[in-house]
Tab-separated table of C-alpha atoms in Angstrom:
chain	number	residue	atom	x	y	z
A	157	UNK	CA	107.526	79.560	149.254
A	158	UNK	CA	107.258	76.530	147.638
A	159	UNK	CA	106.437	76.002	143.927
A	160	UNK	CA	105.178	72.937	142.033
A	161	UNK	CA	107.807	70.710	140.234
A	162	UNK	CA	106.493	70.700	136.319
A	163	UNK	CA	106.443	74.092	134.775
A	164	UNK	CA	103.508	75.214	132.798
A	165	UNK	CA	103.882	77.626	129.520
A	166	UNK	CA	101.523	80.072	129.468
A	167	UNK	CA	101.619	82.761	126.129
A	168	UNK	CA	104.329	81.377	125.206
A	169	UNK	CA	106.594	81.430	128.593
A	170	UNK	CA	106.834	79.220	131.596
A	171	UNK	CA	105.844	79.729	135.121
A	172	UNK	CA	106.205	77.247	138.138
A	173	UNK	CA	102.841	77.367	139.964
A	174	UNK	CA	102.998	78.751	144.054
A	175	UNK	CA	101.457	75.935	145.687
A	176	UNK	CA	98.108	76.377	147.453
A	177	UNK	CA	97.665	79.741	145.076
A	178	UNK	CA	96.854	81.486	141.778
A	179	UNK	CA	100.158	82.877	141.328
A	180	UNK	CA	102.801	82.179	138.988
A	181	UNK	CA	106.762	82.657	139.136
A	182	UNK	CA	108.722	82.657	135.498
A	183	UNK	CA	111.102	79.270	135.588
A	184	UNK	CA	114.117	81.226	135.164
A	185	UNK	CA	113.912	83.201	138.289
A	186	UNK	CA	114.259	79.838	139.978
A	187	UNK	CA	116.003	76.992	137.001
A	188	UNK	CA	118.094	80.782	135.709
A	189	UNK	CA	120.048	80.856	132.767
A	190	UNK	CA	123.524	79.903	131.564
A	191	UNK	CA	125.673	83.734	130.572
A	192	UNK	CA	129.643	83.523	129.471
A	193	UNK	CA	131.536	86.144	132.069
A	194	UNK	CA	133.561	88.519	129.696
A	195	UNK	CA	135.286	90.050	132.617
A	196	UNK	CA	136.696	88.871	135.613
A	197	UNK	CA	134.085	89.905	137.974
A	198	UNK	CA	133.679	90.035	142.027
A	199	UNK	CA	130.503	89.250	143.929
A	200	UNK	CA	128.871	91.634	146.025
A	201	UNK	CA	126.309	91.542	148.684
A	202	UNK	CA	125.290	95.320	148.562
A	203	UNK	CA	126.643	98.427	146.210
A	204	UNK	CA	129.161	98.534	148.422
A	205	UNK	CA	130.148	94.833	149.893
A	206	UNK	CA	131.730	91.637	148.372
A	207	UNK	CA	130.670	88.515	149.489
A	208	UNK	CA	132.177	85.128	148.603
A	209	UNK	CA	129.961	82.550	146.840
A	210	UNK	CA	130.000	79.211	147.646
A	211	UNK	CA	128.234	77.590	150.737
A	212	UNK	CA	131.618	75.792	152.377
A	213	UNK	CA	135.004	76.438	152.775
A	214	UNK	CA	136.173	74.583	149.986
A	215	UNK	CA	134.184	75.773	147.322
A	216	UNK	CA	133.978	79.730	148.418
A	217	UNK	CA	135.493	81.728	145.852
A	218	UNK	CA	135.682	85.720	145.450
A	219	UNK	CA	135.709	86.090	142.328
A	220	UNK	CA	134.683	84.854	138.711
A	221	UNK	CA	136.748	84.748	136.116
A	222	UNK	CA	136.438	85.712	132.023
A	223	UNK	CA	136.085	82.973	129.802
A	224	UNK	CA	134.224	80.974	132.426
A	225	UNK	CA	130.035	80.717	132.762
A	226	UNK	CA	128.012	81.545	135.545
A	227	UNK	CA	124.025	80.777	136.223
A	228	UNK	CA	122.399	84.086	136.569
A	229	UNK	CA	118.696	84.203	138.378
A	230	UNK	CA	115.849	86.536	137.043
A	231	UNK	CA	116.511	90.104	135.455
A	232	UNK	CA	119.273	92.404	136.348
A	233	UNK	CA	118.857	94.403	139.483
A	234	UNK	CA	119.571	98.435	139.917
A	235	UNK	CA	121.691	98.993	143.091
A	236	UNK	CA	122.140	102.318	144.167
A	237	UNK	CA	125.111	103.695	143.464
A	238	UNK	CA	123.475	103.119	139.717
A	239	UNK	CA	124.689	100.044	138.570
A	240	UNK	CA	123.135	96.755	137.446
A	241	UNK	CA	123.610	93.450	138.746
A	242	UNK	CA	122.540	89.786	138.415
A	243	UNK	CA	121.608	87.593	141.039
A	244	UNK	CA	124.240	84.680	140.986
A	245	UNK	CA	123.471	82.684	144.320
A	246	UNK	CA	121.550	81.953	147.325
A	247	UNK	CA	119.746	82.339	149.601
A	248	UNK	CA	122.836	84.646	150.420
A	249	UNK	CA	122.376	88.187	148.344
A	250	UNK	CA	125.395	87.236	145.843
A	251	UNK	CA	125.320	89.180	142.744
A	252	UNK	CA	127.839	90.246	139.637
A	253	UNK	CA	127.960	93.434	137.630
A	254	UNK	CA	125.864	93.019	134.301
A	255	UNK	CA	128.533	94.787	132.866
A	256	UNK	CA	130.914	91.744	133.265
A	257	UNK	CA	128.328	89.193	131.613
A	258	UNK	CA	127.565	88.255	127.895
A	259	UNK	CA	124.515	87.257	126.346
A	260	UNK	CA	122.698	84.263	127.545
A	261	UNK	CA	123.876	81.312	126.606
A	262	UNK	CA	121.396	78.179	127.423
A	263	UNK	CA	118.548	78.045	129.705
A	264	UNK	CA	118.710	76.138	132.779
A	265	UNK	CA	114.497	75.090	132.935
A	266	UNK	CA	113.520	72.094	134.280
A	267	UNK	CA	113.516	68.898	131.443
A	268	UNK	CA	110.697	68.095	133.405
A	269	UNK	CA	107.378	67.877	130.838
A	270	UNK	CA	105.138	70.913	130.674
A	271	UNK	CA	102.017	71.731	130.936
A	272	UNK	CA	100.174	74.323	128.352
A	273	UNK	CA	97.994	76.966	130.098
A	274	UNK	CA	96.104	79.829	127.850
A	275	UNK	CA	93.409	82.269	129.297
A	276	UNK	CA	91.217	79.865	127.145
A	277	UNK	CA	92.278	76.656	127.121
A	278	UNK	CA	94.183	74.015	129.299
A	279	UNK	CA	96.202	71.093	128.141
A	280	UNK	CA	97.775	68.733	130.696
A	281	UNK	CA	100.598	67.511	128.973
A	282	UNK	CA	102.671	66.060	132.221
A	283	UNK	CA	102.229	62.460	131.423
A	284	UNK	CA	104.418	62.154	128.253
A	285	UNK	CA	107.250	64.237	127.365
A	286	UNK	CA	105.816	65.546	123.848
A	287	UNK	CA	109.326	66.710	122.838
A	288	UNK	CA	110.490	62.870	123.078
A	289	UNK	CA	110.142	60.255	120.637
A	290	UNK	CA	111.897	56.902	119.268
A	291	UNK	CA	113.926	56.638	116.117
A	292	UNK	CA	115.059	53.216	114.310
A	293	UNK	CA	117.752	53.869	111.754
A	294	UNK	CA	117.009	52.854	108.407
A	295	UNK	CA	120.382	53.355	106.075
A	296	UNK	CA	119.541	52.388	102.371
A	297	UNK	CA	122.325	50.317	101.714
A	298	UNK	CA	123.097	51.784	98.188
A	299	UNK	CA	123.819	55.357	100.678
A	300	UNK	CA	125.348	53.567	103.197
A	301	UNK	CA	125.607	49.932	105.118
A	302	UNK	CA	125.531	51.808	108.717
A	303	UNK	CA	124.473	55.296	110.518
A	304	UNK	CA	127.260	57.498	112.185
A	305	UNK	CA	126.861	58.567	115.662
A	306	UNK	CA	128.314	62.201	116.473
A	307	UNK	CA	129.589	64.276	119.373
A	308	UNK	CA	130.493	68.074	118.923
A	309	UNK	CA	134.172	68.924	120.367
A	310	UNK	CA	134.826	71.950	121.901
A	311	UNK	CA	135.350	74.349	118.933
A	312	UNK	CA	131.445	73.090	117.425
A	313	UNK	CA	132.781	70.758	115.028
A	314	UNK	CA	131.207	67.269	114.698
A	315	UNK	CA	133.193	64.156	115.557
A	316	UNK	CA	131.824	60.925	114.816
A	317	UNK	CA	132.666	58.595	117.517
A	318	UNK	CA	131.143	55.287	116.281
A	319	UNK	CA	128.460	54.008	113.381
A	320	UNK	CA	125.381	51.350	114.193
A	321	UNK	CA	123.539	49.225	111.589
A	322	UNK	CA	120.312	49.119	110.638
A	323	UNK	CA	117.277	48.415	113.384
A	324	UNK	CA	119.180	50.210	116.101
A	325	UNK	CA	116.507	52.476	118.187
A	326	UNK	CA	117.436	55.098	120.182
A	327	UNK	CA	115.184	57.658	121.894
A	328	UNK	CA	115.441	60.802	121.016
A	329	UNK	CA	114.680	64.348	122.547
A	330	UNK	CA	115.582	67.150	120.421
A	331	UNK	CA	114.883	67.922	116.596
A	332	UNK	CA	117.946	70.642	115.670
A	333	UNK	CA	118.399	72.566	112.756
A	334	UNK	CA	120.711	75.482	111.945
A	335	UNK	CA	125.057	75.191	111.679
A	336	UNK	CA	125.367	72.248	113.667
A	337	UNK	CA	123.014	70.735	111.501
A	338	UNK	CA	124.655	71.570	108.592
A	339	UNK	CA	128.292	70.554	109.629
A	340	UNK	CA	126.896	67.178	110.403
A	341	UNK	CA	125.401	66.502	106.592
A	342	UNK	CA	129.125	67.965	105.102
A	343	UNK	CA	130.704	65.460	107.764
A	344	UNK	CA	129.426	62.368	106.447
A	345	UNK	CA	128.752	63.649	103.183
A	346	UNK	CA	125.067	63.481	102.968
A	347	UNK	CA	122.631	66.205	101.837
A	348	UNK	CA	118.888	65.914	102.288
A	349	UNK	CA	118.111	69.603	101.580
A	350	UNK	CA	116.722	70.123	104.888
A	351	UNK	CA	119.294	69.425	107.490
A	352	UNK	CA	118.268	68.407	110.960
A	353	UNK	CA	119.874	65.985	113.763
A	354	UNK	CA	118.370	64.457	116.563
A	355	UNK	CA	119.962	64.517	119.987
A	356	UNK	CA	119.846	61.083	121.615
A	357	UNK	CA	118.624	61.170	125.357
A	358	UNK	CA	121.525	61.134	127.788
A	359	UNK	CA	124.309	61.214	126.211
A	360	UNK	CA	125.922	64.180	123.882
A	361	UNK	CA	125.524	62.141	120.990
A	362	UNK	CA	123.399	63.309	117.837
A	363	UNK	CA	122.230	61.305	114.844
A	364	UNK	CA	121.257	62.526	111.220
A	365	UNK	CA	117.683	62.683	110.615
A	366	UNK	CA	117.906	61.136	106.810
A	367	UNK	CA	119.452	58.087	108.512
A	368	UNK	CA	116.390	57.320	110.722
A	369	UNK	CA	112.820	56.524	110.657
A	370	UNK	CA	110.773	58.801	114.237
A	371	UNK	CA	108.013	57.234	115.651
A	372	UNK	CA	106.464	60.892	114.985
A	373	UNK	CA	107.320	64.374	114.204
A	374	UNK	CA	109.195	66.491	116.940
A	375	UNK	CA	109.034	70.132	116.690
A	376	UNK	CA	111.887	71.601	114.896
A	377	UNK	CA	114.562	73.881	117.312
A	378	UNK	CA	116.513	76.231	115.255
A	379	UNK	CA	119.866	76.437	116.612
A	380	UNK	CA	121.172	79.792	115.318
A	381	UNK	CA	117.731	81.409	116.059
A	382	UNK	CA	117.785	80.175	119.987
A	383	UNK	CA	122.174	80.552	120.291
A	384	UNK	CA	122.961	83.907	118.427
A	385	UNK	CA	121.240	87.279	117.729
A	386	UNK	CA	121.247	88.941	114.103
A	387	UNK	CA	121.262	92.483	112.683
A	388	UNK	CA	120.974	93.577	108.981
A	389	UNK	CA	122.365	96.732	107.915
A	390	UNK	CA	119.697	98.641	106.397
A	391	UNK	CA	122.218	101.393	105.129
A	392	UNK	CA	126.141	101.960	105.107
A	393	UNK	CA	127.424	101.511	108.742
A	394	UNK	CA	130.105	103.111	110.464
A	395	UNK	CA	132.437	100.340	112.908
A	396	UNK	CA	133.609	101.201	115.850
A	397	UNK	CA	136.362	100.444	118.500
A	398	UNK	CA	136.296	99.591	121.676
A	399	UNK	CA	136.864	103.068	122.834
A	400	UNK	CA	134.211	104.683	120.808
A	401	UNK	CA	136.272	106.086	117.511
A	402	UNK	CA	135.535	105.260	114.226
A	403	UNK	CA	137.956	102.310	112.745
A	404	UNK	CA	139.694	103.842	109.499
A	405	UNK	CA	138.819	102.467	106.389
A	406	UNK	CA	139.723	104.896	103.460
A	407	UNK	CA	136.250	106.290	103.842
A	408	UNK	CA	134.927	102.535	103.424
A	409	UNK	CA	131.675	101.663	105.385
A	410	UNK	CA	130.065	98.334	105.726
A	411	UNK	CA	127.780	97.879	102.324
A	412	UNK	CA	123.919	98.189	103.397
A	413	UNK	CA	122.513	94.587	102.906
A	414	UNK	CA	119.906	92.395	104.133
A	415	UNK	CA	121.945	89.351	104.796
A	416	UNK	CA	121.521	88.298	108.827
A	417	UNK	CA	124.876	89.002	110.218
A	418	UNK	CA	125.765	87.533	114.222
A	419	UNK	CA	126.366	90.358	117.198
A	420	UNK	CA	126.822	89.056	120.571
A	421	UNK	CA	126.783	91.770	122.898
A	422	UNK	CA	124.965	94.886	123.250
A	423	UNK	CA	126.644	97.114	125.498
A	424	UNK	CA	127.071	101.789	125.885
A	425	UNK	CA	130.386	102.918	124.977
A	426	UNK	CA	131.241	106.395	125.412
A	427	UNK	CA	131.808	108.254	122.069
A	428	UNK	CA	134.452	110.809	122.767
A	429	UNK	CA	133.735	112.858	119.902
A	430	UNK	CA	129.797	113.043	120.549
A	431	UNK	CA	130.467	113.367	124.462
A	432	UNK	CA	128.020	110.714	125.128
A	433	UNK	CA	127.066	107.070	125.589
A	434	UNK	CA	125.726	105.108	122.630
A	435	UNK	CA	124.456	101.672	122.580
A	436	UNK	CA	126.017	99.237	120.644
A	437	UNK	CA	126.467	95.756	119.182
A	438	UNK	CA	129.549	93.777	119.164
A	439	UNK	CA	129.823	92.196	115.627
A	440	UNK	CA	131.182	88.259	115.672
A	441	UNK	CA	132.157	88.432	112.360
A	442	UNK	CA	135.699	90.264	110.679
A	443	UNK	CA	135.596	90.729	107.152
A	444	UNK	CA	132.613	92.261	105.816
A	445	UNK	CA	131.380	93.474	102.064
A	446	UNK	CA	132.119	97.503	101.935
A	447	UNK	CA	130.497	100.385	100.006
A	448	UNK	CA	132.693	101.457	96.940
A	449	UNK	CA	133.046	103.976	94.188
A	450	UNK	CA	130.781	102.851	90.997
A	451	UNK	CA	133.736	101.658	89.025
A	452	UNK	CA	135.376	100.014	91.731
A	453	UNK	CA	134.721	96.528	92.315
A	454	UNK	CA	133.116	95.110	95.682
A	455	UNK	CA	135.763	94.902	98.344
A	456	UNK	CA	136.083	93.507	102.354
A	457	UNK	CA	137.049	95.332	105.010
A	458	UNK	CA	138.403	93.579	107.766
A	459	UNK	CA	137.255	95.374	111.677
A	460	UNK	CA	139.004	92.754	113.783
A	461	UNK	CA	137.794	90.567	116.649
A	462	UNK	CA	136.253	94.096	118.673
A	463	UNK	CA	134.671	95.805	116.334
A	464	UNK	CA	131.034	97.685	117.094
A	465	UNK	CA	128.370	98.910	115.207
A	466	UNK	CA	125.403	101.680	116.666
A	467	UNK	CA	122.682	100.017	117.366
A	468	UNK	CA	120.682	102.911	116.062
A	469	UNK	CA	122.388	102.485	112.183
A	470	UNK	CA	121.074	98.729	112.554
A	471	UNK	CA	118.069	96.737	112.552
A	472	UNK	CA	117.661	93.289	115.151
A	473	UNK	CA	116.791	90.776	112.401
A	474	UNK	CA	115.884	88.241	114.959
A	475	UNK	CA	117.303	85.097	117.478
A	476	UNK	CA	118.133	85.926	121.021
A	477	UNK	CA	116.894	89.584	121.773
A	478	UNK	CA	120.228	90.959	124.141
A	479	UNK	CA	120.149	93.405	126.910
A	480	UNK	CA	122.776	96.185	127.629
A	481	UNK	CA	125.246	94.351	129.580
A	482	UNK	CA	126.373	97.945	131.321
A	483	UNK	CA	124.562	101.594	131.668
A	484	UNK	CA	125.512	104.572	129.985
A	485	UNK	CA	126.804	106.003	133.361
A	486	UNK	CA	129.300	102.662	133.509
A	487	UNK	CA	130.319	103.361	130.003
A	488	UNK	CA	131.014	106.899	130.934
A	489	UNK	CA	133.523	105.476	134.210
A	490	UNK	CA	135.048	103.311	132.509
A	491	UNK	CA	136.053	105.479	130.058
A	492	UNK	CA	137.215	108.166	132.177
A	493	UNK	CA	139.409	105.579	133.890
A	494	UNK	CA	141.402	105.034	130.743
């Protein structure tokens, strides 16, 4: 099968073309997407099989290990003995437990440009990349004589690596908003009151938008929305461990609030005192605002680094919509195991 090489976005997703028919295959069963491995995990063939990945001798390896990514191809698969798996090479079968991946992390599609495809309409877009445009920086010299130039180092913070003076163009291909956004304007200690940094094209190097003049608008990417997934808690939650009890807080719940608060996995755990699976979400953040007695005044309570919360006793406020990384039935043997 072969496919055409620009992707088209059709409702809102994209599809590479078949060639020579009417038939449509999403990009990320072919481009895949970018997951963090949160176990070390081997690579099986069948239910039953491992299987190295890796086409020569050199680069065959039998297993992946936590803390490492991985590019995982279409949806998960159900083998069966009952499990899920993602498809992780070719055009060997090579796939990894779900249970051993995170969330997604980045997309692999195609920076190829796209074209726009609706049951109504058709815009061929293929011969300029609309996300693409050039800036000239423009410093008022009573803010400052010259424009930082930034990098991000490994723990997200920014770094500026050099400064360039007014009339300098770059070309730009990204429009960001969100954290990163907002660490650059506290790093050199500008404010605009609507953070946003361009990315310049081929290199991992990011300018602030105040500091430059764009040829024309480029749609806005909101980084939290497309890196992280949010819940509120629309009463007072229980946490959880790891193994399914309740954490002990002196009868202390987290407060119900609206505020958007990070999870980054949604995985079953078996609930020993319920004698079942539940689905859960894996809070990022440690200390959050608990209920209290009238009188008392608001207090934290701090849940650690693997804490949970039921997904039923929270509401998905939005970003990256996760799937169960494991099946009730996995939750249940691992569990058993312990």
């Amino acid at each position: 099968m072969y496919v055409a090489p620009t992707p088209v976005t059709i409702d809102g997703s994209q599809y590479y073309k078949i060639s020579g028919k009417d038939q449509y295959i999403k990009v990320t069963n072919i481009d895949g997407v970018t997951r963090k491995i949160t176990h070390n995990a081997y690579i099986y063939r069948t239910s039953t099989q491992r299987t190295p990945y890796g086409m020569t001798a050199s680069s065959k390896k039998w297993k992946f290990y936590k803390g490492k990514t991985v590019t995982t191809y279409g949806g998960s698969y159900k083998f069966k003995n009952g499990k899920r798996y993602f498809r992780v090479g070719g055009p060997r079968k090579q796939y990894i437990k779900s249970y051993n991946l995170g969330p997604v992390i980045s997309s692999n599609i195609s920076a190829a440009t796209t074209t726009t495809t609706s049951k109504t309409n058709t815009t061929n877009t293929s011969s300029k990349n609309v996300d693409e445009t050039t800036v000239t920086v423009d410093v008022a010299k009573y803010y400052r004589k010259t424009a930082p130039i930034l990098t991000f180092t490994s723990d997200g913070n920014p770094k500026i690596v050099k400064s360039v003076p007014n009339g300098t163009k770059f070309t730009v291909d990204r429009l960001e908003s969100g954290d990163r956004a907002d660490k650059v304007a506290y790093a050199v200690g500008s404010f605009n009151g609507d953070q946003t940094i361009y990315h310049i094209k081929g290199i991992d190097n990011w300018i602030y938008s105040i500091d430059v003049k764009a040829d024309k608008k480029l749609p806005v990417h909101d980084y939290n929305a497309e890196n992280f997934s949010y819940i509120t808690f629309p009463k007072a939650t229980d946490v959880y461990n790891a193994d399914g009890t309740i954490q002990n807080h002196n009868g202390q719940k987290i407060i119900k609030q609206m505020g958007h608060l990070k999870v980054d996995k949604l995985m079953y755990i078996w609930v020993p005192s319920e004698n079942k699976a539940e689905l859960f979400y894996h809070l990022v953040g440690t200390s959050f605002y608990a209920t209290t007695t009238p009188t008392a005044r608001q207090s934290k309570i701090d849940v650690g680094h693997d804490a949970y919360v039921k997904a039923d006793d929270v509401k998905f406020a939005g970003g990256i919509k996760l799937t169960p990384s494991n099946t009730p039935e996995e939750a249940q043997a691992a569990a058993l195991k312990k």
